[in-house]
Tab-separated table of C-alpha atoms in Angstrom:
chain	number	residue	atom	x	y	z
A	34	UNK	CA	0.000	0.000	0.000
A	35	UNK	CA	1.177	3.512	-0.833
A	36	UNK	CA	0.703	6.542	1.366
A	37	UNK	CA	1.141	10.172	0.359
A	38	UNK	CA	0.711	13.248	2.552
A	39	UNK	CA	0.644	16.819	1.334
A	40	UNK	CA	-0.350	20.143	2.865
A	41	UNK	CA	-1.877	23.131	1.122
A	42	UNK	CA	-1.464	26.500	2.756
A	43	UNK	CA	-4.443	28.780	2.316
A	44	UNK	CA	-4.734	32.517	2.897
A	45	UNK	CA	-8.136	34.044	2.215
A	46	UNK	CA	-7.753	37.824	2.643
A	47	UNK	CA	-11.400	38.348	3.630
A	48	UNK	CA	-13.350	36.921	6.559
A	49	UNK	CA	-15.135	34.370	4.355
A	50	UNK	CA	-14.550	32.789	0.993
A	51	UNK	CA	-14.550	29.607	-1.049
A	52	UNK	CA	-11.524	28.344	-2.975
A	53	UNK	CA	-11.633	25.541	-5.546
A	54	UNK	CA	-8.776	23.193	-4.577
A	55	UNK	CA	-9.641	20.384	-7.000
A	56	UNK	CA	-6.558	20.976	-9.215
A	57	UNK	CA	-4.210	20.763	-6.210
A	58	UNK	CA	-5.855	17.547	-5.008
A	59	UNK	CA	-5.632	16.061	-8.523
A	60	UNK	CA	-1.932	16.950	-8.620
A	61	UNK	CA	-1.416	15.254	-5.245
A	62	UNK	CA	-3.090	12.105	-6.613
A	63	UNK	CA	-0.715	12.122	-9.600
A	64	UNK	CA	2.293	12.671	-7.318
A	65	UNK	CA	1.220	9.805	-5.051
A	66	UNK	CA	1.343	7.186	-7.775
A	67	UNK	CA	-1.834	5.628	-6.334
A	68	UNK	CA	-3.970	3.971	-9.000
A	69	UNK	CA	-6.806	2.738	-6.791
A	70	UNK	CA	-7.532	4.107	-3.346
A	71	UNK	CA	-8.870	7.030	-1.364
A	72	UNK	CA	-8.063	10.703	-0.994
A	73	UNK	CA	-8.902	12.353	2.309
A	74	UNK	CA	-8.945	16.151	2.195
A	75	UNK	CA	-9.549	18.019	5.425
A	76	UNK	CA	-9.292	21.499	6.847
A	77	UNK	CA	-6.690	21.668	9.584
A	78	UNK	CA	-8.392	24.531	11.370
A	79	UNK	CA	-11.587	24.697	13.408
A	80	UNK	CA	-13.057	27.657	11.480
A	81	UNK	CA	-12.523	26.281	7.976
A	82	UNK	CA	-14.170	23.550	5.933
A	83	UNK	CA	-13.646	21.255	2.970
A	84	UNK	CA	-16.696	20.253	0.960
A	85	UNK	CA	-17.758	19.065	-2.498
A	86	UNK	CA	-20.226	20.879	-4.707
A	87	UNK	CA	-20.670	22.717	-7.984
A	88	UNK	CA	-18.284	25.536	-8.977
A	89	UNK	CA	-21.013	28.063	-9.708
A	90	UNK	CA	-20.821	31.636	-8.349
A	91	UNK	CA	-24.555	31.887	-7.693
A	92	UNK	CA	-24.428	28.766	-5.542
A	93	UNK	CA	-21.512	30.197	-3.562
A	94	UNK	CA	-23.484	33.399	-2.982
A	95	UNK	CA	-26.427	31.260	-1.840
A	96	UNK	CA	-24.120	29.495	0.625
A	97	UNK	CA	-22.901	32.852	1.941
A	98	UNK	CA	-26.436	34.117	2.461
A	99	UNK	CA	-27.734	30.852	3.933
A	100	UNK	CA	-24.821	30.476	6.358
A	101	UNK	CA	-25.103	34.099	7.445
A	102	UNK	CA	-28.814	33.573	8.162
A	103	UNK	CA	-28.079	30.449	10.212
A	104	UNK	CA	-25.100	31.898	12.118
A	105	UNK	CA	-24.784	35.650	11.597
A	106	UNK	CA	-21.457	37.241	12.413
A	107	UNK	CA	-23.037	40.323	14.044
A	108	UNK	CA	-23.676	41.017	16.774
A	109	UNK	CA	-20.578	39.231	18.038
A	110	UNK	CA	-21.931	39.509	21.602
A	111	UNK	CA	-24.546	36.843	20.801
A	112	UNK	CA	-21.914	34.072	21.019
A	113	UNK	CA	-20.584	32.913	24.390
A	114	UNK	CA	-17.408	31.791	22.624
A	115	UNK	CA	-16.616	35.422	21.853
A	116	UNK	CA	-16.342	36.158	25.576
A	117	UNK	CA	-12.841	34.681	25.297
A	118	UNK	CA	-11.787	37.739	23.296
A	119	UNK	CA	-12.480	36.174	19.895
A	120	UNK	CA	-15.030	37.417	17.380
A	121	UNK	CA	-15.434	34.165	15.438
A	122	UNK	CA	-18.172	32.239	17.237
A	123	UNK	CA	-20.167	32.248	14.005
A	124	UNK	CA	-17.229	30.742	12.084
A	125	UNK	CA	-17.172	27.676	14.347
A	126	UNK	CA	-20.873	27.073	13.680
A	127	UNK	CA	-20.505	27.610	9.925
A	128	UNK	CA	-17.676	25.093	9.832
A	129	UNK	CA	-19.833	22.563	11.683
A	130	UNK	CA	-22.578	22.971	9.084
A	131	UNK	CA	-20.251	22.691	6.068
A	132	UNK	CA	-18.110	19.870	7.448
A	133	UNK	CA	-14.454	19.232	8.131
A	134	UNK	CA	-13.443	16.883	5.335
A	135	UNK	CA	-14.227	14.924	2.210
A	136	UNK	CA	-13.234	11.421	1.189
A	137	UNK	CA	-13.003	10.752	-2.550
A	138	UNK	CA	-12.366	7.464	-4.307
A	139	UNK	CA	-9.410	7.222	-6.678
A	140	UNK	CA	-10.004	5.058	-9.737
A	141	UNK	CA	-7.486	4.729	-12.541
A	142	UNK	CA	-5.203	7.378	-10.965
A	143	UNK	CA	-8.021	9.961	-11.025
A	144	UNK	CA	-10.446	11.395	-8.509
A	145	UNK	CA	-13.778	9.638	-8.927
A	146	UNK	CA	-15.950	12.775	-9.103
A	147	UNK	CA	-18.934	13.404	-11.321
A	148	UNK	CA	-18.481	16.099	-14.008
A	149	UNK	CA	-19.961	18.853	-11.815
A	150	UNK	CA	-18.305	17.984	-8.509
A	151	UNK	CA	-15.385	20.088	-7.306
A	152	UNK	CA	-13.542	20.161	-3.986
A	153	UNK	CA	-13.646	23.458	-2.091
A	154	UNK	CA	-11.916	25.009	0.855
A	155	UNK	CA	-14.409	27.078	2.813
A	156	UNK	CA	-13.041	29.874	4.970
A	157	UNK	CA	-15.193	31.391	7.721
A	158	UNK	CA	-12.610	33.365	9.727
A	159	UNK	CA	-9.916	34.311	7.231
A	160	UNK	CA	-7.133	36.828	7.002
A	161	UNK	CA	-4.458	34.401	8.164
A	162	UNK	CA	-2.699	31.290	6.901
A	163	UNK	CA	-4.340	27.920	7.465
A	164	UNK	CA	-3.628	24.385	6.312
A	165	UNK	CA	-5.488	21.764	4.334
A	166	UNK	CA	-4.281	18.173	4.591
A	167	UNK	CA	-4.391	15.830	1.611
A	168	UNK	CA	-3.812	12.191	2.577
A	169	UNK	CA	-3.826	9.569	-0.165
A	170	UNK	CA	-3.839	5.827	0.474
A	171	UNK	CA	-4.018	3.004	-2.011
A	172	UNK	CA	-2.241	0.768	-4.431
């Protein structure tokens, strides 16, 4: 069995944003030499997410609006977590909704995604560097 580990460093200059990381994950699969296996991609920070969906700007705007309705950033005083001096209580909730990681099958040295599926990094408390782990296992 082969194992390959790679980190992506992300820096979203705004508080929130979505970044398509599919090309970087595909490159990691090629570098791994794995023909059949699994790719785990996860955010290595508690206020960020990795998820799969369509790369369509309107959908991303819908996510922004929906998440802000579910866990609005303001007023920051609404979150007990922010009593620690932080202002990112909403980001922790948004991450919980969007998820920490994705697991994608590798078939024939390629990610087994449908034509519309893309892998995204979701940032909910940006403006600093954060990591994404890509772990590939297989034969």
